[in-house]
Amino acid sequence: MPASTPAPRTYRYYDFILGAFVCVLLCSNLIGPAKVATAHLPLIGDFSFGAGVLFFPISYVFGDILTEVYGYARARRVIWSGLTALVFASVMATVVVKLPPAAGWHGQEAYESIFGQTPRIVFASITAFFLGEFVNSYTLAKMKLWTNGNALWSRIIGSTIAGEGVDCLVFYPIAFFGVWETRLVLSVMVSNYVMKVVWEILATPLTYRLIAALKRAENEDYYDRNTQFTPFTLRT
């Protein structure tokens, strides 16, 4: 008799983290970019930033948790789920904005200002997300092997530096070169990159706690020793 194929491993919290990841991603790309906020910082003064900066680094926290606990292949499925949701939301936002407003409805201008992102910015956002998240997950998985599972802080921060760096280097030039002055593009790119990395560093203690709790609950601490690291598959 042929050997039976073992049933795939199931997890208690994986689906919840997938849903939370997609929710945060959509919030950061559909809610956050519509507003530019200003904070007054000691010794620096007023500092302006896109409100999406508050949301987006959380997706990297989830990315770190997924890769550290469940492995690169399962994190890859979550990234593709997020990408699909982001593309669908962007298409639907474009369709709804383009629909002719009814007579007597006066919210079209406000609606366009919030959801009417240019195709160039949408493309930049989707491309940056795809590349940045995969670089983040790949870097963490490889560093886990190099460190033999020790020094979790080093791969949390190291993967963020790599992933957020790719995200910023892709998004801001594609979205704003030729639209903003080059000096402004570089200034915003660097300042937002620093904010995202600092945000992630501050969140490291929380990330530690969540990872430890999930490893205990799931009885899992995955090492990607035999993983195919191509992003272009959904196999686990």
PDB file of C-alpha atoms in Angstrom:
ATOM      1  CA  MET A   1       0.000   0.000   0.000  1.00  0.00           C
ATOM      2  CA  PRO A   2       1.320   3.471  -0.854  1.00  0.00           C
ATOM      3  CA  ALA A   3       2.380   5.572   2.091  1.00  0.00           C
ATOM      4  CA  SER A   4      -0.246   8.068   3.126  1.00  0.00           C
ATOM      5  CA  THR A   5       0.541  11.766   2.853  1.00  0.00           C
ATOM      6  CA  PRO A   6       0.794  13.351   6.295  1.00  0.00           C
ATOM      7  CA  ALA A   7      -1.856  15.939   7.051  1.00  0.00           C
ATOM      8  CA  PRO A   8      -0.606  19.526   6.908  1.00  0.00           C
ATOM      9  CA  ARG A   9       0.157  21.141  10.258  1.00  0.00           C
ATOM     10  CA  THR A  10      -2.613  23.384  11.556  1.00  0.00           C
ATOM     11  CA  TYR A  11      -2.190  26.336  13.897  1.00  0.00           C
ATOM     12  CA  ARG A  12      -4.545  28.035  16.334  1.00  0.00           C
ATOM     13  CA  TYR A  13      -3.588  31.663  15.689  1.00  0.00           C
ATOM     14  CA  TYR A  14      -2.083  31.788  12.196  1.00  0.00           C
ATOM     15  CA  ASP A  15      -5.350  32.840  10.516  1.00  0.00           C
ATOM     16  CA  PHE A  16      -5.923  35.595  13.078  1.00  0.00           C
ATOM     17  CA  ILE A  17      -2.476  37.050  12.421  1.00  0.00           C
ATOM     18  CA  LEU A  18      -3.105  36.859   8.675  1.00  0.00           C
ATOM     19  CA  GLY A  19      -6.316  38.859   9.092  1.00  0.00           C
ATOM     20  CA  ALA A  20      -4.647  41.418  11.371  1.00  0.00           C
ATOM     21  CA  PHE A  21      -1.791  41.838   8.883  1.00  0.00           C
ATOM     22  CA  VAL A  22      -4.174  42.519   5.992  1.00  0.00           C
ATOM     23  CA  CYS A  23      -6.224  44.933   8.132  1.00  0.00           C
ATOM     24  CA  VAL A  24      -3.154  46.956   9.117  1.00  0.00           C
ATOM     25  CA  LEU A  25      -1.898  47.005   5.536  1.00  0.00           C
ATOM     26  CA  LEU A  26      -5.182  48.358   4.179  1.00  0.00           C
ATOM     27  CA  CYS A  27      -5.389  50.981   6.939  1.00  0.00           C
ATOM     28  CA  SER A  28      -1.852  52.197   6.252  1.00  0.00           C
ATOM     29  CA  ASN A  29      -2.429  52.473   2.504  1.00  0.00           C
ATOM     30  CA  LEU A  30      -6.030  53.730   2.361  1.00  0.00           C
ATOM     31  CA  ILE A  31      -6.470  55.740   5.561  1.00  0.00           C
ATOM     32  CA  GLY A  32      -2.995  56.959   6.460  1.00  0.00           C
ATOM     33  CA  PRO A  33      -1.788  58.588   3.203  1.00  0.00           C
ATOM     34  CA  ALA A  34      -4.776  60.942   3.059  1.00  0.00           C
ATOM     35  CA  LYS A  35      -3.472  63.051   5.923  1.00  0.00           C
ATOM     36  CA  VAL A  36      -0.202  64.827   6.598  1.00  0.00           C
ATOM     37  CA  ALA A  37       0.264  65.337  10.329  1.00  0.00           C
ATOM     38  CA  THR A  38       2.623  67.560  12.309  1.00  0.00           C
ATOM     39  CA  ALA A  39       4.248  66.825  15.647  1.00  0.00           C
ATOM     40  CA  HIS A  40       6.361  69.178  17.741  1.00  0.00           C
ATOM     41  CA  LEU A  41       9.577  67.461  18.804  1.00  0.00           C
ATOM     42  CA  PRO A  42      11.967  68.822  21.455  1.00  0.00           C
ATOM     43  CA  LEU A  43      15.145  70.290  19.980  1.00  0.00           C
ATOM     44  CA  ILE A  44      13.804  69.694  16.464  1.00  0.00           C
ATOM     45  CA  GLY A  45      10.588  71.704  16.285  1.00  0.00           C
ATOM     46  CA  ASP A  46       7.621  70.955  14.068  1.00  0.00           C
ATOM     47  CA  PHE A  47       7.983  67.696  12.147  1.00  0.00           C
ATOM     48  CA  SER A  48       5.573  66.788   9.348  1.00  0.00           C
ATOM     49  CA  PHE A  49       4.929  63.194   8.325  1.00  0.00           C
ATOM     50  CA  GLY A  50       2.394  61.063   6.501  1.00  0.00           C
ATOM     51  CA  ALA A  51      -0.069  59.566   8.966  1.00  0.00           C
ATOM     52  CA  GLY A  52       0.393  56.169   7.341  1.00  0.00           C
ATOM     53  CA  VAL A  53       3.772  55.962   9.089  1.00  0.00           C
ATOM     54  CA  LEU A  54       1.839  55.198  12.279  1.00  0.00           C
ATOM     55  CA  PHE A  55       0.240  52.127  10.701  1.00  0.00           C
ATOM     56  CA  PHE A  56       2.694  50.686   8.228  1.00  0.00           C
ATOM     57  CA  PRO A  57       5.516  49.566  10.580  1.00  0.00           C
ATOM     58  CA  ILE A  58       2.981  47.373  12.393  1.00  0.00           C
ATOM     59  CA  SER A  59       2.860  45.210   9.266  1.00  0.00           C
ATOM     60  CA  TYR A  60       6.597  44.598   9.690  1.00  0.00           C
ATOM     61  CA  VAL A  61       5.995  43.539  13.303  1.00  0.00           C
ATOM     62  CA  PHE A  62       3.500  40.975  12.015  1.00  0.00           C
ATOM     63  CA  GLY A  63       5.947  39.964   9.297  1.00  0.00           C
ATOM     64  CA  ASP A  64       8.644  39.347  11.897  1.00  0.00           C
ATOM     65  CA  ILE A  65       6.265  37.320  14.071  1.00  0.00           C
ATOM     66  CA  LEU A  66       5.073  35.210  11.150  1.00  0.00           C
ATOM     67  CA  THR A  67       8.544  34.385   9.870  1.00  0.00           C
ATOM     68  CA  GLU A  68      10.053  33.758  13.299  1.00  0.00           C
ATOM     69  CA  VAL A  69       7.276  31.471  14.511  1.00  0.00           C
ATOM     70  CA  TYR A  70       5.801  29.877  11.377  1.00  0.00           C
ATOM     71  CA  GLY A  71       8.626  30.205   8.850  1.00  0.00           C
ATOM     72  CA  TYR A  72       9.211  32.017   5.566  1.00  0.00           C
ATOM     73  CA  ALA A  73       6.827  29.888   3.471  1.00  0.00           C
ATOM     74  CA  ARG A  74       3.800  30.662   5.645  1.00  0.00           C
ATOM     75  CA  ALA A  75       4.802  34.317   5.895  1.00  0.00           C
ATOM     76  CA  ARG A  76       4.972  34.308   2.086  1.00  0.00           C
ATOM     77  CA  ARG A  77       1.316  33.241   1.881  1.00  0.00           C
ATOM     78  CA  VAL A  78       0.348  36.107   4.179  1.00  0.00           C
ATOM     79  CA  ILE A  79       2.299  38.624   2.086  1.00  0.00           C
ATOM     80  CA  TRP A  80       0.500  37.432  -1.047  1.00  0.00           C
ATOM     81  CA  SER A  81      -2.833  37.708   0.782  1.00  0.00           C
ATOM     82  CA  GLY A  82      -1.977  41.289   1.728  1.00  0.00           C
ATOM     83  CA  LEU A  83      -0.873  42.111  -1.803  1.00  0.00           C
ATOM     84  CA  THR A  84      -4.098  40.721  -3.258  1.00  0.00           C
ATOM     85  CA  ALA A  85      -6.205  42.703  -0.782  1.00  0.00           C
ATOM     86  CA  LEU A  86      -4.235  45.873  -1.500  1.00  0.00           C
ATOM     87  CA  VAL A  87      -4.624  45.531  -5.275  1.00  0.00           C
ATOM     88  CA  PHE A  88      -8.347  44.803  -4.940  1.00  0.00           C
ATOM     89  CA  ALA A  89      -8.894  47.772  -2.594  1.00  0.00           C
ATOM     90  CA  SER A  90      -6.975  50.089  -4.929  1.00  0.00           C
ATOM     91  CA  VAL A  91      -9.000  48.969  -7.957  1.00  0.00           C
ATOM     92  CA  MET A  92     -12.295  49.349  -6.096  1.00  0.00           C
ATOM     93  CA  ALA A  93     -11.306  52.790  -4.796  1.00  0.00           C
ATOM     94  CA  THR A  94     -10.535  53.871  -8.362  1.00  0.00           C
ATOM     95  CA  VAL A  95     -13.852  52.523  -9.669  1.00  0.00           C
ATOM     96  CA  VAL A  96     -15.888  54.196  -6.917  1.00  0.00           C
ATOM     97  CA  VAL A  97     -14.110  57.534  -7.361  1.00  0.00           C
ATOM     98  CA  LYS A  98     -14.770  57.445 -11.111  1.00  0.00           C
ATOM     99  CA  LEU A  99     -18.487  56.710 -10.761  1.00  0.00           C
ATOM    100  CA  PRO A 100     -20.545  59.826 -11.660  1.00  0.00           C
ATOM    101  CA  PRO A 101     -21.894  61.425  -8.468  1.00  0.00           C
ATOM    102  CA  ALA A 102     -25.638  61.672  -8.032  1.00  0.00           C
ATOM    103  CA  ALA A 103     -27.304  65.050  -8.387  1.00  0.00           C
ATOM    104  CA  GLY A 104     -27.434  66.783  -5.037  1.00  0.00           C
ATOM    105  CA  TRP A 105     -24.501  64.837  -3.563  1.00  0.00           C
ATOM    106  CA  HIS A 106     -21.659  67.236  -2.792  1.00  0.00           C
ATOM    107  CA  GLY A 107     -19.014  64.929  -1.383  1.00  0.00           C
ATOM    108  CA  GLN A 108     -17.210  64.059  -4.620  1.00  0.00           C
ATOM    109  CA  GLU A 109     -14.320  66.478  -4.152  1.00  0.00           C
ATOM    110  CA  ALA A 110     -13.672  65.302  -0.594  1.00  0.00           C
ATOM    111  CA  TYR A 111     -13.969  61.668  -1.666  1.00  0.00           C
ATOM    112  CA  GLU A 112     -11.452  62.183  -4.454  1.00  0.00           C
ATOM    113  CA  SER A 113      -9.001  63.902  -2.107  1.00  0.00           C
ATOM    114  CA  ILE A 114      -9.040  60.869   0.194  1.00  0.00           C
ATOM    115  CA  PHE A 115      -9.321  57.886  -2.151  1.00  0.00           C
ATOM    116  CA  GLY A 116      -8.356  59.314  -5.523  1.00  0.00           C
ATOM    117  CA  GLN A 117      -4.679  58.347  -5.498  1.00  0.00           C
ATOM    118  CA  THR A 118      -2.893  58.591  -8.832  1.00  0.00           C
ATOM    119  CA  PRO A 119      -2.012  55.314 -10.597  1.00  0.00           C
ATOM    120  CA  ARG A 120       1.657  56.194 -10.149  1.00  0.00           C
ATOM    121  CA  ILE A 121       1.371  56.307  -6.336  1.00  0.00           C
ATOM    122  CA  VAL A 122      -0.714  53.124  -6.257  1.00  0.00           C
ATOM    123  CA  PHE A 123       1.897  51.321  -8.357  1.00  0.00           C
ATOM    124  CA  ALA A 124       4.702  52.651  -6.156  1.00  0.00           C
ATOM    125  CA  SER A 125       2.903  51.560  -2.990  1.00  0.00           C
ATOM    126  CA  ILE A 126       2.156  48.037  -4.225  1.00  0.00           C
ATOM    127  CA  THR A 127       5.666  47.508  -5.616  1.00  0.00           C
ATOM    128  CA  ALA A 128       7.359  48.826  -2.475  1.00  0.00           C
ATOM    129  CA  PHE A 129       5.188  46.664  -0.243  1.00  0.00           C
ATOM    130  CA  PHE A 130       5.892  43.521  -2.260  1.00  0.00           C
ATOM    131  CA  LEU A 131       9.655  43.988  -2.331  1.00  0.00           C
ATOM    132  CA  GLY A 132      10.033  45.359   1.188  1.00  0.00           C
ATOM    133  CA  GLU A 133       8.011  42.654   2.905  1.00  0.00           C
ATOM    134  CA  PHE A 134       9.798  39.825   1.117  1.00  0.00           C
ATOM    135  CA  VAL A 135      13.211  41.324   1.884  1.00  0.00           C
ATOM    136  CA  ASN A 136      12.170  41.655   5.528  1.00  0.00           C
ATOM    137  CA  SER A 137      10.983  38.046   5.765  1.00  0.00           C
ATOM    138  CA  TYR A 138      13.958  36.627   3.842  1.00  0.00           C
ATOM    139  CA  THR A 139      16.471  38.540   5.958  1.00  0.00           C
ATOM    140  CA  LEU A 140      14.906  37.408   9.230  1.00  0.00           C
ATOM    141  CA  ALA A 141      14.702  33.762   8.134  1.00  0.00           C
ATOM    142  CA  LYS A 142      18.344  33.731   7.015  1.00  0.00           C
ATOM    143  CA  MET A 143      19.562  35.548  10.138  1.00  0.00           C
ATOM    144  CA  LYS A 144      17.742  32.986  12.309  1.00  0.00           C
ATOM    145  CA  LEU A 145      19.840  30.273  10.687  1.00  0.00           C
ATOM    146  CA  TRP A 146      23.053  32.297  10.990  1.00  0.00           C
ATOM    147  CA  THR A 147      22.445  33.015  14.690  1.00  0.00           C
ATOM    148  CA  ASN A 148      21.097  29.513  15.409  1.00  0.00           C
ATOM    149  CA  GLY A 149      17.974  31.091  16.851  1.00  0.00           C
ATOM    150  CA  ASN A 150      19.834  33.345  19.288  1.00  0.00           C
ATOM    151  CA  ALA A 151      19.827  37.153  19.537  1.00  0.00           C
ATOM    152  CA  LEU A 152      16.245  37.624  18.347  1.00  0.00           C
ATOM    153  CA  TRP A 153      16.636  41.398  18.659  1.00  0.00           C
ATOM    154  CA  SER A 154      19.350  41.402  15.992  1.00  0.00           C
ATOM    155  CA  ARG A 155      17.156  39.823  13.331  1.00  0.00           C
ATOM    156  CA  ILE A 156      14.070  41.850  14.268  1.00  0.00           C
ATOM    157  CA  ILE A 157      16.010  45.081  13.844  1.00  0.00           C
ATOM    158  CA  GLY A 158      18.236  43.847  11.019  1.00  0.00           C
ATOM    159  CA  SER A 159      15.334  42.622   8.899  1.00  0.00           C
ATOM    160  CA  THR A 160      13.495  45.901   9.484  1.00  0.00           C
ATOM    161  CA  ILE A 161      16.503  47.956   8.412  1.00  0.00           C
ATOM    162  CA  ALA A 162      16.714  45.915   5.202  1.00  0.00           C
ATOM    163  CA  GLY A 163      12.984  45.685   4.459  1.00  0.00           C
ATOM    164  CA  GLU A 164      12.075  49.276   5.278  1.00  0.00           C
ATOM    165  CA  GLY A 165      15.147  50.442   3.374  1.00  0.00           C
ATOM    166  CA  VAL A 166      14.000  48.685   0.209  1.00  0.00           C
ATOM    167  CA  ASP A 167      10.429  49.934   0.737  1.00  0.00           C
ATOM    168  CA  CYS A 168      11.510  53.583   1.009  1.00  0.00           C
ATOM    169  CA  LEU A 169      14.054  53.366  -1.812  1.00  0.00           C
ATOM    170  CA  VAL A 170      11.361  52.002  -4.129  1.00  0.00           C
ATOM    171  CA  PHE A 171       8.276  53.976  -3.049  1.00  0.00           C
ATOM    172  CA  TYR A 172       9.434  57.596  -2.887  1.00  0.00           C
ATOM    173  CA  PRO A 173      11.396  57.786  -6.175  1.00  0.00           C
ATOM    174  CA  ILE A 174       8.654  56.003  -8.137  1.00  0.00           C
ATOM    175  CA  ALA A 175       5.864  58.051  -6.553  1.00  0.00           C
ATOM    176  CA  PHE A 176       7.377  61.529  -6.396  1.00  0.00           C
ATOM    177  CA  PHE A 177      10.478  62.041  -8.571  1.00  0.00           C
ATOM    178  CA  GLY A 178       9.582  64.718 -11.102  1.00  0.00           C
ATOM    179  CA  VAL A 179       6.557  65.746  -9.019  1.00  0.00           C
ATOM    180  CA  TRP A 180       8.359  67.021  -5.928  1.00  0.00           C
ATOM    181  CA  GLU A 181      11.762  68.666  -5.900  1.00  0.00           C
ATOM    182  CA  THR A 182      14.507  66.055  -5.686  1.00  0.00           C
ATOM    183  CA  ARG A 183      15.742  67.484  -2.403  1.00  0.00           C
ATOM    184  CA  LEU A 184      12.275  67.132  -0.880  1.00  0.00           C
ATOM    185  CA  VAL A 185      11.903  63.536  -2.110  1.00  0.00           C
ATOM    186  CA  LEU A 186      15.216  62.587  -0.515  1.00  0.00           C
ATOM    187  CA  SER A 187      14.427  64.455   2.703  1.00  0.00           C
ATOM    188  CA  VAL A 188      11.017  62.808   3.166  1.00  0.00           C
ATOM    189  CA  MET A 189      12.407  59.400   2.175  1.00  0.00           C
ATOM    190  CA  VAL A 190      15.187  59.557   4.773  1.00  0.00           C
ATOM    191  CA  SER A 191      13.036  61.009   7.568  1.00  0.00           C
ATOM    192  CA  ASN A 192      10.232  58.473   7.091  1.00  0.00           C
ATOM    193  CA  TYR A 193      12.754  55.625   6.914  1.00  0.00           C
ATOM    194  CA  VAL A 194      14.314  56.704  10.197  1.00  0.00           C
ATOM    195  CA  MET A 195      10.873  57.014  11.813  1.00  0.00           C
ATOM    196  CA  LYS A 196       9.852  53.526  10.692  1.00  0.00           C
ATOM    197  CA  VAL A 197      13.061  51.917  11.946  1.00  0.00           C
ATOM    198  CA  VAL A 198      12.898  53.758  15.291  1.00  0.00           C
ATOM    199  CA  TRP A 199       9.232  52.754  15.626  1.00  0.00           C
ATOM    200  CA  GLU A 200      10.195  49.129  15.083  1.00  0.00           C
ATOM    201  CA  ILE A 201      13.037  49.312  17.604  1.00  0.00           C
ATOM    202  CA  LEU A 202      10.680  50.741  20.231  1.00  0.00           C
ATOM    203  CA  ALA A 203       8.229  47.937  19.500  1.00  0.00           C
ATOM    204  CA  THR A 204      10.898  45.230  19.940  1.00  0.00           C
ATOM    205  CA  PRO A 205       9.983  44.388  23.573  1.00  0.00           C
ATOM    206  CA  LEU A 206       6.354  43.858  22.543  1.00  0.00           C
ATOM    207  CA  THR A 207       7.451  41.788  19.546  1.00  0.00           C
ATOM    208  CA  TYR A 208       9.533  39.618  21.890  1.00  0.00           C
ATOM    209  CA  ARG A 209       6.528  38.956  24.116  1.00  0.00           C
ATOM    210  CA  LEU A 210       4.206  38.124  21.229  1.00  0.00           C
ATOM    211  CA  ILE A 211       6.725  35.777  19.618  1.00  0.00           C
ATOM    212  CA  ALA A 212       7.387  33.963  22.897  1.00  0.00           C
ATOM    213  CA  ALA A 213       3.656  33.597  23.600  1.00  0.00           C
ATOM    214  CA  LEU A 214       2.936  32.257  20.113  1.00  0.00           C
ATOM    215  CA  LYS A 215       5.818  29.793  20.210  1.00  0.00           C
ATOM    216  CA  ARG A 216       4.418  28.353  23.419  1.00  0.00           C
ATOM    217  CA  ALA A 217       0.804  28.338  22.218  1.00  0.00           C
ATOM    218  CA  GLU A 218       1.562  26.829  18.814  1.00  0.00           C
ATOM    219  CA  ASN A 219       4.424  24.586  19.969  1.00  0.00           C
ATOM    220  CA  GLU A 220       6.353  25.863  16.960  1.00  0.00           C
ATOM    221  CA  ASP A 221       9.696  27.553  16.360  1.00  0.00           C
ATOM    222  CA  TYR A 222      10.351  27.128  12.655  1.00  0.00           C
ATOM    223  CA  TYR A 223      13.800  27.101  11.052  1.00  0.00           C
ATOM    224  CA  ASP A 224      13.924  27.548   7.257  1.00  0.00           C
ATOM    225  CA  ARG A 225      16.680  25.015   6.608  1.00  0.00           C
ATOM    226  CA  ASN A 226      15.078  23.419   3.543  1.00  0.00           C
ATOM    227  CA  THR A 227      12.907  26.304   2.362  1.00  0.00           C
ATOM    228  CA  GLN A 228      12.711  27.484  -1.236  1.00  0.00           C
ATOM    229  CA  PHE A 229      12.997  31.245  -0.857  1.00  0.00           C
ATOM    230  CA  THR A 230      11.409  32.227  -4.156  1.00  0.00           C
ATOM    231  CA  PRO A 231       8.500  34.621  -3.556  1.00  0.00           C
ATOM    232  CA  PHE A 232       6.622  33.249  -6.573  1.00  0.00           C
ATOM    233  CA  THR A 233       4.901  30.248  -5.027  1.00  0.00           C
ATOM    234  CA  LEU A 234       2.278  29.627  -2.358  1.00  0.00           C
ATOM    235  CA  ARG A 235       3.542  26.192  -1.332  1.00  0.00           C
ATOM    236  CA  THR A 236       4.339  25.559   2.309  1.00  0.00           C
TER     237      THR A 236
END
